[in-house]
Amino acid sequence: MARLIINGGRPLEGTIHISGAKNSALAIIVAAALATEGESVLENIPRGTDIGTICLILRNLGVEIWFDDKGLLHVKGQTLNKFQAPYDLVRKMRASFYCAGLLLARLGRAEVPLPGGCAIGSRPVDYHIRGFTQMGAEVSIEHGFMKAVAKRLQGTQIYINRASVGTTINLMIAASLAEGTTTLENAAKEPEVVDLAIFLNGMGAKIRGAGTDVIRIEGVDQLRGIEYAIIPDRIEAGTFMCATAITGGDVVLKNVVAEHLRVPIVKMEEAGIIVEKGINELRVRAPERLKAIDVETTPYPGFPTDLQQPLVACMCVAEGTSVVRETIFDRFRYVDELRRMGADIKTERETAIIRGVSQLTGAPVEITDLRAGAALAIAALAAQGETELYGVDILDRGYEHFETKLRALGADVRREVTAEGSDLFEQGYPIEV
Ligand code: EPZ
């Protein structure tokens, strides 16, 4: 049982290196297993626990996958030979449903558990399943699994509802080895989708239009492993920008693609933050006091839902009242925790109204989902006194060396792991007392 303890009030200063994009890496690692020739060697893979989970799932399916001593991830798909993904691993992470596209493309058969609801609301996979069906797969839902069979998937025209990122990725993976051309309409335009397309094309796929809302995938017979470096994580960069801004800091972020953060930068500038763009880097300087702004989350290139929570943390101490509308997920549960730190936030359905206060105060708080964890840490960095963050394993899913990076910038953060009472939990409670 780990918790982070943060003593607020220190401005962040210095330079940090932004890691590879978690959400790009999850897609590319699965796609790498499409190859039946050679091996892929992937650079810039962040070491969060979600990455470990996807690697373990692939290993369970027969894929050879390992990190070398330079931190490069090697993936060899030739030995993929099982079509049923293990529930115990898949349940931990929604992106593991990408295995469905991989297994259908490679083995013509997939049995993958349906991901359940999670702390950011019900997250169905109906668009993914509709896409597989339209490509000719026979799909049934049995005992909590999606079971799908297709001799070879057939290219077709698919309209994706709500420009879903996961559906676009899963169908790109599936369509790469399909017979004929698949056209994805209303496709997601996120940089992670473009990164996947570039990687797949390097492997021998024929994908055009990634980054626009129409993607055409001409199926090929075979793909081969390549060397590839994942793009920088725009959400990690945005998170550290917020952390700098709330603490009155001055930080240079290295390994950043500013273009991927176009709208967040515009909104941060509106809040008074000074952002200087260099080559693959950003310098972020906080104003005397942040100004309240209004934001609505929308698919890329709009303001990302994954930065909504870090931004709301900043708005808690901004001058004035901010209105934030979340249109993608049910992602306001964490505001109860911010209120415990003295924030003045009202929520009504998908809208949060945040009245800036002059000071937050440290409190024990619970992390409800990954980006909520980042938001609570950001609030804690500016709060007066000590904040204890419980549920740190959630934060570890998607941020590489989070507290080490914060410490390098001058934050007072430490991790405490308690083993108190672990004998009871490991062995179960005694029946006779
Ligand atoms: C991806 O989730 C990201 N996850 C999320 O990152 C991110 O918040 C989200 O895209 C939006 O940008 C990964 O890349 C692994 P969607 P995804 O399909 O693909 C609904 C993080 O913290 N929908 O674009 O699951 C869905 O409920 C996270 O790193 C259906 O109804 O998002 C949502 O309202 C969490 N049926 C909307 O569409 C479906 O079959 C968009 O979701 C699929 C989606």
mmCIF file of C-alpha atoms in Angstrom, residues 140-313:
data_model
loop_
_atom_site.group_PDB
_atom_site.id
_atom_site.type_symbol
_atom_site.label_atom_id
_atom_site.label_comp_id
_atom_site.label_asym_id
_atom_site.label_seq_id
_atom_site.Cartn_x
_atom_site.Cartn_y
_atom_site.Cartn_z
ATOM 1 C CA SER A 140 -20.981 -13.305 -30.263
ATOM 2 C CA ILE A 141 -20.892 -12.242 -26.635
ATOM 3 C CA GLU A 142 -20.609 -15.263 -24.323
ATOM 4 C CA HIS A 143 -19.754 -15.465 -20.640
ATOM 5 C CA GLY A 144 -18.350 -11.929 -20.620
ATOM 6 C CA PHE A 145 -16.126 -12.523 -23.646
ATOM 7 C CA MET A 146 -16.350 -11.174 -27.172
ATOM 8 C CA LYS A 147 -15.855 -14.201 -29.378
ATOM 9 C CA ALA A 148 -15.166 -13.464 -33.033
ATOM 10 C CA VAL A 149 -14.251 -15.614 -36.016
ATOM 11 C CA ALA A 150 -13.364 -14.593 -39.574
ATOM 12 C CA LYS A 151 -11.494 -16.627 -42.145
ATOM 13 C CA ARG A 152 -9.964 -13.396 -43.376
ATOM 14 C CA LEU A 153 -11.376 -9.963 -42.578
ATOM 15 C CA GLN A 154 -12.793 -8.139 -45.592
ATOM 16 C CA GLY A 155 -12.137 -4.460 -46.330
ATOM 17 C CA THR A 156 -15.242 -2.270 -46.240
ATOM 18 C CA GLN A 157 -16.487 1.230 -45.442
ATOM 19 C CA ILE A 158 -16.995 1.918 -41.735
ATOM 20 C CA TYR A 159 -18.407 5.034 -40.102
ATOM 21 C CA ILE A 160 -17.007 5.405 -36.575
ATOM 22 C CA ASN A 161 -19.308 7.019 -34.048
ATOM 23 C CA ARG A 162 -17.928 9.899 -31.953
ATOM 24 C CA ALA A 163 -14.505 9.723 -33.651
ATOM 25 C CA SER A 164 -13.491 7.086 -31.097
ATOM 26 C CA VAL A 165 -9.712 6.795 -30.632
ATOM 27 C CA GLY A 166 -9.748 3.145 -29.508
ATOM 28 C CA THR A 167 -12.074 2.050 -32.322
ATOM 29 C CA THR A 168 -9.928 3.783 -34.950
ATOM 30 C CA ILE A 169 -6.802 2.076 -33.574
ATOM 31 C CA ASN A 170 -8.369 -1.385 -33.256
ATOM 32 C CA LEU A 171 -9.809 -1.258 -36.776
ATOM 33 C CA MET A 172 -6.522 0.010 -38.258
ATOM 34 C CA ILE A 173 -4.753 -2.962 -36.670
ATOM 35 C CA ALA A 174 -7.419 -5.368 -37.952
ATOM 36 C CA ALA A 175 -7.608 -3.872 -41.454
ATOM 37 C CA SER A 176 -3.848 -3.888 -42.093
ATOM 38 C CA LEU A 177 -3.926 -7.606 -42.956
ATOM 39 C CA ALA A 178 -7.512 -7.712 -44.319
ATOM 40 C CA GLU A 179 -8.455 -8.512 -47.883
ATOM 41 C CA GLY A 180 -9.170 -5.328 -49.842
ATOM 42 C CA THR A 181 -9.487 -1.735 -48.705
ATOM 43 C CA THR A 182 -11.079 -0.548 -45.478
ATOM 44 C CA THR A 183 -12.225 3.068 -45.249
ATOM 45 C CA LEU A 184 -12.689 4.505 -41.780
ATOM 46 C CA GLU A 185 -14.945 7.552 -41.812
ATOM 47 C CA ASN A 186 -15.154 9.993 -38.898
ATOM 48 C CA ALA A 187 -11.861 8.485 -37.729
ATOM 49 C CA ALA A 188 -10.044 9.906 -34.694
ATOM 50 C CA LYS A 189 -7.322 12.426 -35.602
ATOM 51 C CA GLU A 190 -5.231 12.137 -32.424
ATOM 52 C CA PRO A 191 -1.402 12.180 -32.810
ATOM 53 C CA GLU A 192 -1.362 8.620 -31.382
ATOM 54 C CA VAL A 193 -3.440 7.441 -34.383
ATOM 55 C CA VAL A 194 -0.970 9.107 -36.768
ATOM 56 C CA ASP A 195 1.966 7.553 -34.890
ATOM 57 C CA LEU A 196 0.397 4.107 -35.271
ATOM 58 C CA ALA A 197 -0.176 4.666 -39.011
ATOM 59 C CA ILE A 198 3.460 5.705 -39.547
ATOM 60 C CA PHE A 199 4.632 2.635 -37.632
ATOM 61 C CA LEU A 200 2.335 0.262 -39.557
ATOM 62 C CA ASN A 201 3.375 1.773 -42.898
ATOM 63 C CA GLY A 202 6.999 1.190 -41.893
ATOM 64 C CA MET A 203 6.066 -2.468 -41.319
ATOM 65 C CA GLY A 204 4.706 -2.659 -44.878
ATOM 66 C CA ALA A 205 1.063 -1.604 -44.384
ATOM 67 C CA LYS A 206 -0.685 0.722 -46.822
ATOM 68 C CA ILE A 207 -2.475 3.384 -44.803
ATOM 69 C CA ARG A 208 -3.373 6.844 -46.083
ATOM 70 C CA GLY A 209 -5.175 9.754 -44.461
ATOM 71 C CA ALA A 210 -4.259 9.267 -40.785
ATOM 72 C CA GLY A 211 -4.661 12.635 -39.068
ATOM 73 C CA THR A 212 -7.737 13.440 -41.182
ATOM 74 C CA ASP A 213 -11.203 12.048 -40.589
ATOM 75 C CA VAL A 214 -11.004 9.555 -43.461
ATOM 76 C CA ILE A 215 -8.381 6.798 -43.226
ATOM 77 C CA ARG A 216 -7.918 4.270 -46.050
ATOM 78 C CA ILE A 217 -6.200 0.982 -45.299
ATOM 79 C CA GLU A 218 -5.326 -1.279 -48.206
ATOM 80 C CA GLY A 219 -4.822 -4.733 -46.696
ATOM 81 C CA VAL A 220 -1.500 -6.522 -47.317
ATOM 82 C CA ASP A 221 -0.544 -10.193 -46.918
ATOM 83 C CA GLN A 222 2.335 -9.784 -44.540
ATOM 84 C CA LEU A 223 4.014 -7.285 -42.229
ATOM 85 C CA ARG A 224 7.591 -7.231 -40.915
ATOM 86 C CA GLY A 225 9.168 -5.898 -37.721
ATOM 87 C CA ILE A 226 10.999 -2.529 -37.779
ATOM 88 C CA GLU A 227 12.856 -0.145 -35.479
ATOM 89 C CA TYR A 228 10.668 2.711 -34.323
ATOM 90 C CA ALA A 229 10.641 5.566 -31.780
ATOM 91 C CA ILE A 230 7.318 6.515 -30.166
ATOM 92 C CA ILE A 231 6.214 10.191 -30.096
ATOM 93 C CA PRO A 232 6.522 12.216 -26.858
ATOM 94 C CA ASP A 233 3.614 12.111 -24.432
ATOM 95 C CA ARG A 234 1.582 15.294 -24.965
ATOM 96 C CA ILE A 235 -0.498 14.569 -21.854
ATOM 97 C CA GLU A 236 2.533 14.177 -19.603
ATOM 98 C CA ALA A 237 3.871 17.449 -21.048
ATOM 99 C CA GLY A 238 0.538 19.217 -20.410
ATOM 100 C CA THR A 239 0.474 17.811 -16.875
ATOM 101 C CA PHE A 240 3.916 19.252 -16.076
ATOM 102 C CA MET A 241 2.888 22.563 -17.661
ATOM 103 C CA CYS A 242 -0.020 22.724 -15.204
ATOM 104 C CA ALA A 243 2.247 21.736 -12.303
ATOM 105 C CA THR A 244 4.651 24.542 -13.232
ATOM 106 C CA ALA A 245 1.842 27.061 -13.621
ATOM 107 C CA ILE A 246 0.165 26.372 -10.277
ATOM 108 C CA THR A 247 3.421 26.609 -8.308
ATOM 109 C CA GLY A 248 4.566 29.901 -9.848
ATOM 110 C CA GLY A 249 7.432 28.023 -11.485
ATOM 111 C CA ASP A 250 9.698 28.216 -14.540
ATOM 112 C CA VAL A 251 10.388 24.883 -16.286
ATOM 113 C CA VAL A 252 11.849 23.736 -19.610
ATOM 114 C CA LEU A 253 10.231 20.573 -21.004
ATOM 115 C CA LYS A 254 12.503 18.645 -23.384
ATOM 116 C CA ASN A 255 11.221 16.123 -25.960
ATOM 117 C CA VAL A 256 7.900 17.824 -26.726
ATOM 118 C CA VAL A 257 6.011 18.314 -30.007
ATOM 119 C CA ALA A 258 4.415 21.734 -29.464
ATOM 120 C CA GLU A 259 2.045 21.181 -32.398
ATOM 121 C CA HIS A 260 0.392 18.298 -30.476
ATOM 122 C CA LEU A 261 -0.411 20.770 -27.679
ATOM 123 C CA ARG A 262 -1.694 23.622 -29.848
ATOM 124 C CA VAL A 263 -5.068 24.102 -28.123
ATOM 125 C CA PRO A 264 -3.840 23.444 -24.544
ATOM 126 C CA ILE A 265 -1.111 26.055 -25.137
ATOM 127 C CA VAL A 266 -3.682 28.599 -26.382
ATOM 128 C CA LYS A 267 -5.848 27.991 -23.291
ATOM 129 C CA MET A 268 -2.867 28.154 -20.931
ATOM 130 C CA GLU A 269 -1.784 31.448 -22.488
ATOM 131 C CA GLU A 270 -5.308 32.719 -21.918
ATOM 132 C CA ALA A 271 -4.810 31.822 -18.239
ATOM 133 C CA GLY A 272 -1.710 34.033 -18.188
ATOM 134 C CA ILE A 273 0.949 31.322 -18.533
ATOM 135 C CA ILE A 274 3.950 32.291 -20.673
ATOM 136 C CA VAL A 275 4.899 29.532 -23.129
ATOM 137 C CA GLU A 276 8.026 29.805 -25.294
ATOM 138 C CA LYS A 277 8.465 27.258 -28.081
ATOM 139 C CA GLY A 278 11.952 26.008 -28.903
ATOM 140 C CA ILE A 279 13.099 23.075 -31.037
ATOM 141 C CA ASN A 280 11.439 20.009 -29.465
ATOM 142 C CA GLU A 281 11.109 21.901 -26.201
ATOM 143 C CA LEU A 282 8.856 24.308 -24.352
ATOM 144 C CA ARG A 283 9.673 26.801 -21.620
ATOM 145 C CA VAL A 284 6.748 27.400 -19.283
ATOM 146 C CA ARG A 285 6.607 30.339 -16.888
ATOM 147 C CA ALA A 286 3.831 31.038 -14.443
ATOM 148 C CA PRO A 287 2.210 34.443 -14.015
ATOM 149 C CA GLU A 288 1.877 36.185 -10.656
ATOM 150 C CA ARG A 289 -1.616 34.670 -10.409
ATOM 151 C CA LEU A 290 -3.474 32.469 -12.899
ATOM 152 C CA LYS A 291 -6.623 33.842 -14.550
ATOM 153 C CA ALA A 292 -9.882 31.880 -14.759
ATOM 154 C CA ILE A 293 -10.719 30.464 -18.208
ATOM 155 C CA ASP A 294 -13.565 28.488 -19.809
ATOM 156 C CA VAL A 295 -12.732 25.174 -21.492
ATOM 157 C CA GLU A 296 -14.628 22.412 -23.270
ATOM 158 C CA THR A 297 -13.032 19.020 -23.920
ATOM 159 C CA THR A 298 -13.396 17.735 -27.489
ATOM 160 C CA PRO A 299 -11.587 15.186 -29.687
ATOM 161 C CA TYR A 300 -8.229 16.251 -31.164
ATOM 162 C CA PRO A 301 -7.302 18.926 -32.124
ATOM 163 C CA GLY A 302 -9.593 20.240 -29.361
ATOM 164 C CA PHE A 303 -8.767 20.437 -25.669
ATOM 165 C CA PRO A 304 -8.023 16.839 -24.515
ATOM 166 C CA THR A 305 -10.134 15.201 -21.820
ATOM 167 C CA ASP A 306 -6.880 13.815 -20.371
ATOM 168 C CA LEU A 307 -5.817 17.375 -19.446
ATOM 169 C CA GLN A 308 -9.201 18.460 -18.087
ATOM 170 C CA GLN A 309 -8.383 17.344 -14.554
ATOM 171 C CA PRO A 310 -4.884 18.909 -14.345
ATOM 172 C CA LEU A 311 -6.325 22.160 -15.712
ATOM 173 C CA VAL A 312 -9.206 22.183 -13.206
ATOM 174 C CA ALA A 313 -6.615 21.823 -10.419
#
